[in-house]
Coordinates of C-alpha atoms (C1' of nucleotides) in Angstrom, one line a residue:
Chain A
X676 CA -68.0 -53.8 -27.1
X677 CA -68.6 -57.5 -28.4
X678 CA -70.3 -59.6 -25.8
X679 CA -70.2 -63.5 -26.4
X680 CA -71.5 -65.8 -24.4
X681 CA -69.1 -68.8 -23.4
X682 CA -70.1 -72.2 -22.8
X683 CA -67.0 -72.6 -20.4
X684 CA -67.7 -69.9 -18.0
X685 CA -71.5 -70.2 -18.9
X686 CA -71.7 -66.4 -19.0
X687 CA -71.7 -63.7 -21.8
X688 CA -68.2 -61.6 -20.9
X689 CA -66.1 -59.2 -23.7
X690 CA -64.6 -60.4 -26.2
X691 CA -60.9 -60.0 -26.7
X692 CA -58.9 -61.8 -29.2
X693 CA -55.6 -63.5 -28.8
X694 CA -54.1 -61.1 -31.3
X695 CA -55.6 -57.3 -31.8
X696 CA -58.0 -57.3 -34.4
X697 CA -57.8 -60.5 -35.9
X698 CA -59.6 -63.6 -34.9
X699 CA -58.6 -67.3 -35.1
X700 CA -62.1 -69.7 -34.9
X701 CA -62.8 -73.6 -35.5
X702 CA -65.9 -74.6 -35.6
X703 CA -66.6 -78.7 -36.3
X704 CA -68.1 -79.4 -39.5
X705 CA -69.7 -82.4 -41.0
X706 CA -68.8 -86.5 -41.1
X707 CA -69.3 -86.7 -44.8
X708 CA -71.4 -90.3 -45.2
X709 CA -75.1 -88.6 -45.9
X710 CA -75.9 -85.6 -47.2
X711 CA -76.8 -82.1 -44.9
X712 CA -79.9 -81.5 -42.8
X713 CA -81.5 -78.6 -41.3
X714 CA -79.4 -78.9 -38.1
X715 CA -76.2 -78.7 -40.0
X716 CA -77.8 -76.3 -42.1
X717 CA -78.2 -74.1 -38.9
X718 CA -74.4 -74.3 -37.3
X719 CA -73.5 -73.1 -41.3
X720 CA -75.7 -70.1 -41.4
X721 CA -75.3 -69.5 -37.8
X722 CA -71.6 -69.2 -37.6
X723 CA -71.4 -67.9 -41.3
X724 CA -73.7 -64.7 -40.1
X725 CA -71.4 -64.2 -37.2
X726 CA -68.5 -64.2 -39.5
X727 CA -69.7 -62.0 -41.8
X728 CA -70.7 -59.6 -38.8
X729 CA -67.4 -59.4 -37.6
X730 CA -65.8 -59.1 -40.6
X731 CA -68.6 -55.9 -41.0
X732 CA -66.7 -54.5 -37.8
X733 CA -63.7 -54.8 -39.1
X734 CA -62.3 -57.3 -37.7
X735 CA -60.3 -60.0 -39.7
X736 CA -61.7 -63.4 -39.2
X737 CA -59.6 -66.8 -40.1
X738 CA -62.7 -69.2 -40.1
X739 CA -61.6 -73.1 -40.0
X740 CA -64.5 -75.8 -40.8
X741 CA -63.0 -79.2 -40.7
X742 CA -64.5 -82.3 -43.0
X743 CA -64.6 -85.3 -41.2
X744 CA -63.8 -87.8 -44.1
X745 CA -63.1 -91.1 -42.8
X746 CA -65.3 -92.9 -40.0
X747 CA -67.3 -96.0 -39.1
X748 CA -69.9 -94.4 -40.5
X749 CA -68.3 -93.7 -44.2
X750 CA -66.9 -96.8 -43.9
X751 CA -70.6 -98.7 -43.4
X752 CA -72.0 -96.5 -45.7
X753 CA -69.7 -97.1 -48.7
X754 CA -70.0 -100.9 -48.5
X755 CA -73.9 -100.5 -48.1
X756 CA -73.8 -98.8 -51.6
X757 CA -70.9 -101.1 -52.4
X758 CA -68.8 -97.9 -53.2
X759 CA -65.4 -96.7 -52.3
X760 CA -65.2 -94.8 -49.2
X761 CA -63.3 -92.2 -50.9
X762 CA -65.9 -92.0 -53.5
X763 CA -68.9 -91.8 -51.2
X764 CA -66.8 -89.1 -49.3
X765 CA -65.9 -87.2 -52.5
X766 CA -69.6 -87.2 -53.1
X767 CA -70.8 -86.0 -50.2
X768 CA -68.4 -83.2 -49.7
X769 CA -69.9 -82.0 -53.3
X770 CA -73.2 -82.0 -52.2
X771 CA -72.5 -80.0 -49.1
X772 CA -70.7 -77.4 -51.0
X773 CA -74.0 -77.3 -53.2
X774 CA -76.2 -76.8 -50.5
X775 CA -74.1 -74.4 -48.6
X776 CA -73.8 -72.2 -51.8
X777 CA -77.9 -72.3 -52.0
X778 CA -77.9 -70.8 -48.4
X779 CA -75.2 -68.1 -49.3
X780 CA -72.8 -69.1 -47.0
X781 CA -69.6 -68.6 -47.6
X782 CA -66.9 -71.1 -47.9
X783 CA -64.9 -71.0 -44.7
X784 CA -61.0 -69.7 -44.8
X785 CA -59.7 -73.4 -44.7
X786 CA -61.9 -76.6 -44.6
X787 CA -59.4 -78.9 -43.3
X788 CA -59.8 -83.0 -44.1
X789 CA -59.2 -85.2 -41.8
X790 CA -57.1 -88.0 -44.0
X791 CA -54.9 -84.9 -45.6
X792 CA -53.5 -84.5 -41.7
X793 CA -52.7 -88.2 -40.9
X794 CA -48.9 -87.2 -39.7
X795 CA -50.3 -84.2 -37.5
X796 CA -52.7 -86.8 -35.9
X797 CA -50.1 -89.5 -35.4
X798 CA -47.8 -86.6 -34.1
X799 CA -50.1 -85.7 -31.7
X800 CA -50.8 -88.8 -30.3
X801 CA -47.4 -89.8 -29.6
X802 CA -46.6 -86.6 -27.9
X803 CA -49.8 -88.1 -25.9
X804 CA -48.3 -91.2 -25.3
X805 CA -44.8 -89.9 -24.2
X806 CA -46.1 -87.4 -21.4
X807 CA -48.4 -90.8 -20.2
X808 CA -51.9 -89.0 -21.3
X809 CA -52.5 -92.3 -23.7
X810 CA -51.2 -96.0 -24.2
X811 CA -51.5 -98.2 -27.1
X812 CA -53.5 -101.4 -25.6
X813 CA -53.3 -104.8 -26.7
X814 CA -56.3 -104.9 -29.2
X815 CA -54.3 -102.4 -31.8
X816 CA -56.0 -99.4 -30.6
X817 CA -54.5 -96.2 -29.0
X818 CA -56.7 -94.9 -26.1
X819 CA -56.6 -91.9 -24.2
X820 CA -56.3 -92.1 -20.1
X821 CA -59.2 -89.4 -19.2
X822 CA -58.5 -90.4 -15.5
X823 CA -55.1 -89.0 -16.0
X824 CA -56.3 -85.6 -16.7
X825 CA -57.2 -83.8 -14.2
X826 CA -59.5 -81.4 -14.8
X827 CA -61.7 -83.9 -17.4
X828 CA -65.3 -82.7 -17.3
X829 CA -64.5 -78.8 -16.9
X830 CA -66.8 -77.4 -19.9
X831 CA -69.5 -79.5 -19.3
X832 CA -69.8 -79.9 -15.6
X833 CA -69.0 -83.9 -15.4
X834 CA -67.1 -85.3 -12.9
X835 CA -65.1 -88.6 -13.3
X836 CA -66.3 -90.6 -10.3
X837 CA -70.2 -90.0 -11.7
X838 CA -69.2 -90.8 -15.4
X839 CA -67.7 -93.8 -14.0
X840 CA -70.8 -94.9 -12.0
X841 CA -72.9 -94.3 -14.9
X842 CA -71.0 -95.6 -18.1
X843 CA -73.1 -97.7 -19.7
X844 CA -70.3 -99.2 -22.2
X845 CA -70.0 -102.3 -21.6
X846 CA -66.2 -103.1 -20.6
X847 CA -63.9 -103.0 -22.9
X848 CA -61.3 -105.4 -21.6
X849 CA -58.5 -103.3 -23.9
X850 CA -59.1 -100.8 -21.8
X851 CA -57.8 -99.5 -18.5
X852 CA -60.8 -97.4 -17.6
X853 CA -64.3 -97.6 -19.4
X854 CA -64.1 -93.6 -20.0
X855 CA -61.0 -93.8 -22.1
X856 CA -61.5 -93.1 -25.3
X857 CA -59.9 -94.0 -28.9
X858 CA -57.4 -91.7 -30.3
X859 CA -56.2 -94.5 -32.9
X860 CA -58.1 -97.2 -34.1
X861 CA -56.5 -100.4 -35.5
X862 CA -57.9 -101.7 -38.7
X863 CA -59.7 -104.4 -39.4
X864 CA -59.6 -106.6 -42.4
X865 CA -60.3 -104.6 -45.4
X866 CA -61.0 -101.1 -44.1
X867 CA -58.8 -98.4 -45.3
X868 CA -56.0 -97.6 -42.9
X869 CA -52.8 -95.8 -42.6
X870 CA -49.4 -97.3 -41.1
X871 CA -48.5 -96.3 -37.6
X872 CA -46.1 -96.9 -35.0
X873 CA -49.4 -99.0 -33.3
X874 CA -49.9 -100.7 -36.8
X875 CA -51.8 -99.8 -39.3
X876 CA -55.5 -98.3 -38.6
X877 CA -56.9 -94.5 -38.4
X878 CA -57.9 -91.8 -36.3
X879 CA -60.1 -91.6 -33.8
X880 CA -62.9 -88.8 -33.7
X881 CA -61.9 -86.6 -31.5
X882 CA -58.3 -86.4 -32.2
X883 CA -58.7 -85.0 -35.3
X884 CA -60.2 -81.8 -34.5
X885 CA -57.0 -81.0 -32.2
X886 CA -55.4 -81.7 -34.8
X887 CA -56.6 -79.6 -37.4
X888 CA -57.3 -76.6 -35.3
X889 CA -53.6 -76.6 -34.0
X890 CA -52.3 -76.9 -37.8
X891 CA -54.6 -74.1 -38.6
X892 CA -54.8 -72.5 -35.8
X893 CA -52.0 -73.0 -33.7
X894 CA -52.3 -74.4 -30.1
X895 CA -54.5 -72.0 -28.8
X896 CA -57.0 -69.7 -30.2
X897 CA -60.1 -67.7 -29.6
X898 CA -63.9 -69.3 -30.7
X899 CA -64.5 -73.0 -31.0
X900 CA -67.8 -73.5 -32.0
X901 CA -70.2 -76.2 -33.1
X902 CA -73.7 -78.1 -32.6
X903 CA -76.0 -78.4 -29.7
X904 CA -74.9 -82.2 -29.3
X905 CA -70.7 -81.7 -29.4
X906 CA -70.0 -80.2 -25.9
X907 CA -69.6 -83.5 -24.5
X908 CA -67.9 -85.9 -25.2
X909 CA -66.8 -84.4 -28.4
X910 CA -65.3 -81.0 -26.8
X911 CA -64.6 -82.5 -23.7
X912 CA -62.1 -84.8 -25.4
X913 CA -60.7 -82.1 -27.1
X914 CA -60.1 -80.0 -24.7
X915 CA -58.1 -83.3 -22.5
X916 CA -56.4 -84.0 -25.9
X917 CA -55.0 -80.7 -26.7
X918 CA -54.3 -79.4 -23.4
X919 CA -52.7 -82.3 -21.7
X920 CA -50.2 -82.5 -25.4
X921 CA -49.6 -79.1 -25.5
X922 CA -49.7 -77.5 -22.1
X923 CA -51.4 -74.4 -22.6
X924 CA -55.0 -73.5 -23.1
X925 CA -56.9 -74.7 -25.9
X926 CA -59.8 -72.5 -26.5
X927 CA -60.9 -69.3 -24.8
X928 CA -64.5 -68.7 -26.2
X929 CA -66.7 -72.1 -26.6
X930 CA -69.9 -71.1 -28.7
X931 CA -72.8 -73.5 -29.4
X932 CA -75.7 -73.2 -31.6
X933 CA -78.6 -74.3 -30.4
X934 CA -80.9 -77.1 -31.9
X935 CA -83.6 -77.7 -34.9
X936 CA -86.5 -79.3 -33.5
X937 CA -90.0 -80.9 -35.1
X938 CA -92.8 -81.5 -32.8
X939 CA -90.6 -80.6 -29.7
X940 CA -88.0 -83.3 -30.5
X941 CA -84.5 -82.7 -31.5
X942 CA -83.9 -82.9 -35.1
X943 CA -81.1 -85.8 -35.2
X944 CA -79.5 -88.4 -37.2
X945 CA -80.2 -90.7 -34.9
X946 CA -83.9 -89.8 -34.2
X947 CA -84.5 -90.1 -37.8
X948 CA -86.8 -87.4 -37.4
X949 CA -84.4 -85.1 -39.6
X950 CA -85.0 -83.4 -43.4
X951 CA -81.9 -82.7 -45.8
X952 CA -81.6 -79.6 -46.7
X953 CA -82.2 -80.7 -50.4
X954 CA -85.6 -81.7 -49.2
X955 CA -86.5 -78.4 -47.6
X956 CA -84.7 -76.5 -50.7
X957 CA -87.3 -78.6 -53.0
X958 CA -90.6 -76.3 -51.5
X959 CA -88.8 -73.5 -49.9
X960 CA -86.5 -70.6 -51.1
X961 CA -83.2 -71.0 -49.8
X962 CA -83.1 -67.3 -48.4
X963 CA -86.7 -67.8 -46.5
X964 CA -84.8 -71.1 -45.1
X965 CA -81.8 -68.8 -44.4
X966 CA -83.8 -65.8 -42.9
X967 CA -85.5 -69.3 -40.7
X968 CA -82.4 -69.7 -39.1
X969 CA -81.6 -66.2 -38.5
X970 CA -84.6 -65.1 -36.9
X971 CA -84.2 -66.8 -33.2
X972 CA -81.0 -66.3 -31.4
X973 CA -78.5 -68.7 -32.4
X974 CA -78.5 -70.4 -28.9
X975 CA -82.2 -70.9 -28.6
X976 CA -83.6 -74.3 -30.0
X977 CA -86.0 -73.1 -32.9
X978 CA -89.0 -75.3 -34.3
X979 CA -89.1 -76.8 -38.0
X980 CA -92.2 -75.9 -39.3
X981 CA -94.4 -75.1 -42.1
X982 CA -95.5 -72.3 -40.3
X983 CA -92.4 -71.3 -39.5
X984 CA -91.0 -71.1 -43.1
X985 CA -94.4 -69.2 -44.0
X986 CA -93.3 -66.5 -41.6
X987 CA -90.0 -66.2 -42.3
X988 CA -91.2 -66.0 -45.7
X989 CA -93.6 -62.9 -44.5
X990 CA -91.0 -61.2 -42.9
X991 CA -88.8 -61.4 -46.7
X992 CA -91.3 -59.7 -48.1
X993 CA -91.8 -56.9 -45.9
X994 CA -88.4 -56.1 -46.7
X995 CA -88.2 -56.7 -50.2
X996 CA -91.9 -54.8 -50.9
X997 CA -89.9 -52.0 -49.3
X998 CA -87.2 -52.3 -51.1
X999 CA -89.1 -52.7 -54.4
X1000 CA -90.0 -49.6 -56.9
X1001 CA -86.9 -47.5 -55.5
X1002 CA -83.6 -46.3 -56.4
X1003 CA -80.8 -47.4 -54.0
X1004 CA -78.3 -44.8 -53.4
X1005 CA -75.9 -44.7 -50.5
X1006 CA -76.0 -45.0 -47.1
X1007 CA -77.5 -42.4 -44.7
X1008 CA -75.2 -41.5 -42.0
X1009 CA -77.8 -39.3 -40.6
X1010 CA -80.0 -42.8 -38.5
X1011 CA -78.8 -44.2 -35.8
X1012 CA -79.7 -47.3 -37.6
X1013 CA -76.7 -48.5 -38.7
X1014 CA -75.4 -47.9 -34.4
X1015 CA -78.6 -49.6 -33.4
X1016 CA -78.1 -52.5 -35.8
X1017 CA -74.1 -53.3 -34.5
X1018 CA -75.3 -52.8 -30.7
X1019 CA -77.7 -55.4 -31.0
X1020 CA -75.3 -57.7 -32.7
X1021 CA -72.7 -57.0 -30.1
X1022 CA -74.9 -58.7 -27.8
X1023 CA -74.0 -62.4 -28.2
X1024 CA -75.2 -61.7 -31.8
X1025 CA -78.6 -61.1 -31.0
X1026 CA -80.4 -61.4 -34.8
X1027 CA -83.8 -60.7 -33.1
X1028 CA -83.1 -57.8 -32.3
X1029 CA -81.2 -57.0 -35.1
X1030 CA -84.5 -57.6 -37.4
X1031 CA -86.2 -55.6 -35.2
X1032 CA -84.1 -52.3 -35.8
X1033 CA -84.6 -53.3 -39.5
X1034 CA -88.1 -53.0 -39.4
X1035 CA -88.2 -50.1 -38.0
X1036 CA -86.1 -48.6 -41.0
X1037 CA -88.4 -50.3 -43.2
X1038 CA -91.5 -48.3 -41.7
X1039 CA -89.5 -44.8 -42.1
X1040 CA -88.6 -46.0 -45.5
X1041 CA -92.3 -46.5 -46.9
X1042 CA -93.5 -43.9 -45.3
X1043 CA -90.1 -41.4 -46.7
X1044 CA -91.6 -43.6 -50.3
X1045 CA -94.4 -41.6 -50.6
X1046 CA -92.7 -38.0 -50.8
X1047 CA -89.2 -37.5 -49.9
X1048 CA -87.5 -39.9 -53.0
X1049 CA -83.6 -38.5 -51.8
X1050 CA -84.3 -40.0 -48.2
X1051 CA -86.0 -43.3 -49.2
X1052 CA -83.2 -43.8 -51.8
X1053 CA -80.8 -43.5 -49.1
X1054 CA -82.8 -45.6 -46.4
X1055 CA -83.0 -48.6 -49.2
X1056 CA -79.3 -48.6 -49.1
X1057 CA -79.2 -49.0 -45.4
X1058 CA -81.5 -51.6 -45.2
X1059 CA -80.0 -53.2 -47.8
X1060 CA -76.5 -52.7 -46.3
X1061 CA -77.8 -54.5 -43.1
X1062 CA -79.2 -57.1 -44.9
X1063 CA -75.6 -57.8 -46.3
X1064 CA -74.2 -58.3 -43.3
X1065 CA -76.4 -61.1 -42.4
X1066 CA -76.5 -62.5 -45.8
X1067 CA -79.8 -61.6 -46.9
X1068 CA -81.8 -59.0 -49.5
X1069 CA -79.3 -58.9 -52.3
X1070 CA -81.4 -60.3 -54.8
X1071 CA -83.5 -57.4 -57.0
X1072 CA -87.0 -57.8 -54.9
X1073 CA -88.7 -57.9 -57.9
X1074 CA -87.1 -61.3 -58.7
X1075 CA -87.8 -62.2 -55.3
X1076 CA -91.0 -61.5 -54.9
X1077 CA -92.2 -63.0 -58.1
X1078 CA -90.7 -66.0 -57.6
X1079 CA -90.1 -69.2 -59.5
X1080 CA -93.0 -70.0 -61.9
X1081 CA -94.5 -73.6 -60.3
X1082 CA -95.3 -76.7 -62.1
X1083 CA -97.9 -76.3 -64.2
X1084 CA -98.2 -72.6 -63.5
X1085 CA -98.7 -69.4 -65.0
X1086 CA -95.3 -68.3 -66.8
X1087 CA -94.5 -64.5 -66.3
X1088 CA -95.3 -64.0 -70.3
X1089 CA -98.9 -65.3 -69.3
X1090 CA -98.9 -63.0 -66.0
X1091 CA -97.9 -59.7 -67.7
X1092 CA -100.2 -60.9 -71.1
X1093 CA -103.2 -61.1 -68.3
X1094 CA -102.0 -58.1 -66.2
X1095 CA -102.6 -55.7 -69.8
X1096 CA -105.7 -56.8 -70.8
X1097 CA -106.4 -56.0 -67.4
X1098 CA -105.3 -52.4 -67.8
X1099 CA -106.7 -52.0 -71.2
X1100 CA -110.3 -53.1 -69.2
X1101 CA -109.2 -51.0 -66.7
X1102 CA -109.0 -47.8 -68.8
X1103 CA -112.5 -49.0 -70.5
X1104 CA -113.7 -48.2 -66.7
X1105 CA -115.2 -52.5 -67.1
X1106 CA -114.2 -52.8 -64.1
X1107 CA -116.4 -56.0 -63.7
X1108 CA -113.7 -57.7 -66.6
X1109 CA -110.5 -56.0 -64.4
X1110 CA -111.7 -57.7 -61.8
X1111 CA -112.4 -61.2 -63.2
X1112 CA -108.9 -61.0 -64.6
X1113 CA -107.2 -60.0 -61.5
X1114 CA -109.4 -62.9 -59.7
X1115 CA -108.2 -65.3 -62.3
X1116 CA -104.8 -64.3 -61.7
X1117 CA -105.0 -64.8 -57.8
X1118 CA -106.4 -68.1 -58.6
X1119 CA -103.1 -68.9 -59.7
X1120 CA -101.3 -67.4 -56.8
X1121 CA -100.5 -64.2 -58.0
X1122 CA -101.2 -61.1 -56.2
X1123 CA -101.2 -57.6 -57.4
X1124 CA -100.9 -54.3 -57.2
X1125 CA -101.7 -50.9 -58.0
X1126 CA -99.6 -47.9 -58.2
X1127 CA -99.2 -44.9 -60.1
X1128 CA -96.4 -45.9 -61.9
X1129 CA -98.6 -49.3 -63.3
X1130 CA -99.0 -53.1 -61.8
X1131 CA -96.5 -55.0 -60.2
X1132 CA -97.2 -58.8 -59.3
X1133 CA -96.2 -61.2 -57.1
X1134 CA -96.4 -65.2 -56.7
X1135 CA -98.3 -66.2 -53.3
X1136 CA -95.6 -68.5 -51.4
Chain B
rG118 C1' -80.0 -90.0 -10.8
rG119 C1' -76.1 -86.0 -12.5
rC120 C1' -75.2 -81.5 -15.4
rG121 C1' -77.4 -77.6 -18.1
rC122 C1' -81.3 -74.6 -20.6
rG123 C1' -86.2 -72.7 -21.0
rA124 C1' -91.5 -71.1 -19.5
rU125 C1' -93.4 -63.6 -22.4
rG126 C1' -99.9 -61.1 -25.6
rG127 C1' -103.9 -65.5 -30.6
rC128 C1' -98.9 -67.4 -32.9
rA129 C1' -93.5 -66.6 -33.4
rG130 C1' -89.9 -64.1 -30.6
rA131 C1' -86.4 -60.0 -28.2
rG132 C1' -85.9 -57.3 -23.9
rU133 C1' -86.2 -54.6 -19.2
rG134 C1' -86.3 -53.3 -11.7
rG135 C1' -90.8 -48.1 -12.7
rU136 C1' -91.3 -46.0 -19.7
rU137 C1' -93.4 -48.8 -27.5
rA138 C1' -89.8 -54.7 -28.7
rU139 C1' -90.4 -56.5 -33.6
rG140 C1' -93.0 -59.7 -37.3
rC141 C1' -97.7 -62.3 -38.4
rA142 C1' -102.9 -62.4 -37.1
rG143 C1' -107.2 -59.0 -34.9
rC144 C1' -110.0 -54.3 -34.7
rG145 C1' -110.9 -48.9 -36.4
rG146 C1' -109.4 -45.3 -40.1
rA147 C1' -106.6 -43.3 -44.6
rC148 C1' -105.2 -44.4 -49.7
rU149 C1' -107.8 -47.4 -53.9
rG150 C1' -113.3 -47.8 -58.8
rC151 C1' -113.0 -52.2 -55.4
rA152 C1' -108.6 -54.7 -53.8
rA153 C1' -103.3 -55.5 -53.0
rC154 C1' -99.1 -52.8 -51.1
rU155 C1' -98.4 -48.9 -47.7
rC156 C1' -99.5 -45.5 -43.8
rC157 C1' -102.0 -43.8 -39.1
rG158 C1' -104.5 -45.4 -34.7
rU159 C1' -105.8 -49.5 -31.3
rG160 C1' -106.7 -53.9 -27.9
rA161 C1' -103.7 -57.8 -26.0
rA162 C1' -98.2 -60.7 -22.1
rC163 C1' -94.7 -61.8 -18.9
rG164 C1' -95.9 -70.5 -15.6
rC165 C1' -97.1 -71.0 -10.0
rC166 C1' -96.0 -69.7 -4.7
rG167 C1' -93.1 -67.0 -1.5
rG168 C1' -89.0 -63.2 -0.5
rU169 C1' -86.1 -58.6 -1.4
rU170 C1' -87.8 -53.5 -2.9
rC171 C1' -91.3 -47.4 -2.6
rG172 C1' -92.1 -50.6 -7.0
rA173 C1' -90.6 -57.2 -10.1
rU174 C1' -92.4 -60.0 -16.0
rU175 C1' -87.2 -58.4 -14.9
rC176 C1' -83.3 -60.0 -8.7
rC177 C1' -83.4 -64.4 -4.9
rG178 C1' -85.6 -69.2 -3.2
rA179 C1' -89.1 -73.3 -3.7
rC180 C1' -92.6 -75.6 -6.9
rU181 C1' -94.8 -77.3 -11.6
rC182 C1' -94.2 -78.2 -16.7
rG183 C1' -91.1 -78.7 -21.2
rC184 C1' -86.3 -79.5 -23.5
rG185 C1' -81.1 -80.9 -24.2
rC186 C1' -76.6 -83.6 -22.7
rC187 C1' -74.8 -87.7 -19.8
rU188 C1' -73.8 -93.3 -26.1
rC189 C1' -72.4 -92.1 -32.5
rC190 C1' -75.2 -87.5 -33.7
rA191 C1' -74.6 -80.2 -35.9

RNA sequence: GGCGCGAUGGCAGAGUGGUUAUGCAGCGGACUGCAACUCCGUGAACGCCGGUUCGAUUCCGACUCGCGCCUCCA
């Protein structure tokens, strides 16, 4: 049985969707002004390996991933670079594609933009307007009346009198309460905008996600998920929007991933403390950067590190070593792998675990390597079926394992040129030029190794 | 100040009311010409103080420390 935990009833509880065996999920996606970083790297790979999962169970997944294409921040942006907004937007949204390819996640069902749903916004917000949940105010903007909404604060644990005490915005004499918030901002000279029964201007945030998940979705579905920093306001909102409009519950399952930190600080935009993930794809394989973000549990904050990427990388090759020098056949049904595997994903998708059950296949399979061929073929398979599901160990391990020759490094022609004069030295029993050869090599970062069969080699990362 | 989360062996990181996490590193052994890979064995932990219990790292309470949100941020 599926156990999720939910950030609305901050417990883990079964899982049961709206409609039997198919699942309806949004999670938020990216403002497209700069390009990706780790912590939008980890929400991807997070909710990507919890698709994939479920869709391993069976279970058919429509997985929405809005792009948030126009915003103060595009807007800046753009006439920083003195570009188009669409343009810089166009760009980004290429980039991210790029980088999410690189980390084998897959493209979500339907990624939703935000100016492509204009007339689903301005629909929304004047069904807001009619039941008294929003007014247009005198500046040109459309905000919503928070006080008006009566349980405001309910996924977070706010209360109104407290948020009202501590708002720091200075006050906004448009509006009526400093905790409203914009649903329709009215343009300023220049900026691109979209006519309106308010005049001309464009959406807000937060409106847009309501939006988009009830085009998608419909009014009410099953996982809304996200980043560590959305619950509030950005969920909060939603929730106020969508319910107050539509009159029925918005979400049932609220899931949030939990942060990328360096040096115990939150990785964030506004921190500056953040790397893209082009930067981190420039010295680290993209599937050690995606077995990184799989190996803590997806709610637990996880530290950026070069250590960190060293291990994951470890952990890689224990699996692909294993799964090197072997025939792959099918899947043993004899293990209780496979059981052990879904049971600890069941548990609020606990990857941890999951590795750990891995591992332990991968210590019956070398062992099975030495003298039962039939049952090691078979355990490969599993391993490598389990891999699958989390988006990992497809590549041959060989290819893997060698990796990418470096700048200024030795080329595989040079490695396996070196690697036979070895062996000729070798069979000369001059052990002393074997030797010099095999240091020279690991000079250059490249290990070997011995077997019956002849020498395999491997760059160091 | 309000609302949350966390504190596990040298490091990373799951989990459990009494029993092996797992990976890396360490130690001893096997394999190997020597290594590497691999295998076998092994040492090592549950922040602090109380409480509940036959028994708590695990449940409850206080404390200390760390982190996140409360403003745009994944």
């Amino acid at each position: 049985m599926l156990q999720i935990y939910n950030t609305l009833t901050k417990e883990k509880a079964p899982f049961q969707p709206i409609e039997a065996g198919k699942i309806k999920m949004y999670v938020c996606g990216m403002t497209v002004y700069d390009y990706c970083h780790i912590g939008h790297a980890r929400v991807m790979v997070s909710f990507d390996l919890i698709t994939r999962y479920l869709r391993s169970r069976g279970w058919e997944v429509e997985y929405v991933r809005n792009i948030t294409d126009v915003d103060d921040k595009i807007i800046n942006r753009a006439a920083e670079n003195g570009e188009a907004a669409i343009d810089l937007s166009e760009r980004m949204i290429a980039a991210m594609h790029e980088d999410e390819a690189k980390l084998n996640v897959l493209r979500p069902s339907q990624e939703p933009k935000a100016t492509a749903h204009i007339d689903s916004i301005q629909a929304l917000i004047q069904t807001l307007i009619e039941k008294g949940f929003a007014y247009p105010a005198a500046n040109g903007d459309v905000y919503y009346r928070v006080e008006k909404f009566a349980t405001y604060g309910q996924l977070t644990n706010k209360n109104v009198d407290e948020l009202r005490a501590g708002a720091r915005i200075e006050v906004n004499e448009a509006k009526e309460s400093p905790l409203d918030f914009v649903l329709w901002k009215g343009a300023k000279e220049g900026e691109v905008s979209w006519e309106s029964p308010w005049g001309a201007g464009r959406p807000g945030w937060h409106i847009e996600c309501s939006a988009m998940s009830k085009c998608c979705l419909g009014a009410t579905f099953d996982i809304h998920g996200g980043g560590p920093d959305l619950p509030f306001p950005h969920h909060e909102n939603e929730i106020a929007q969508s319910e107050a409009a539509n009159g029925v519950k918005y979400v049932n399952t609220w899931m949030h991933a939990g942060a990328v930190r360096v040096n115990s600080e939150k990785m964030s935009k506004s921190l500056g403390n953040f790397f893209t993930i082009r930067d981190v794809l420039e010295k680290y394989d993209a599937e050690v950067v995606r077995m990184f973000l799989s190996s803590v549990h997806y709610r637990s904050y996880i530290d950026y590190s070069e250590e960190s990427l060293k291990e994951a990388r470890s952990k890689l090759d224990r699996f692909y070593q294993a799964l090197n020098d072997i025939e792959v056949s099918e899947p043993d049904t004899d293990n209780d792998y496979q059981q052990r595997f879904d049971a600890a994903m069941d548990d609020d998708f606990n990857t941890p675990q999951a590795f750990a059950v891995m591992f332990e296949l991968v210590n019956e399979l070398n062992t099975a390597k030495r003298d039962n061929s039939v049952k090691a073929a078979s355990l490969a398979a599993q391993l490598k079926h389990l891999g699958g599901v989390l988006g990992l160990l497809q590549q041959h391990p060989a290819d893997f394992l060698q990796g990418e020759a470096k700048e200024g490094g030795l080329s595989n022609d040079a490695i396996e040129t070196l690697i036979q004069q070895r062996a000729d030295a070798k069979a000369n029993k001059d052990y002393a030029e074997s030797d010099r050869i095999r240091d020279e090599l690991a000079a250059q970062g490249v290990i070997l190794k011995d077997s019956r069969e002849g020498t395999s080699w491997y760059r160091e990362s």
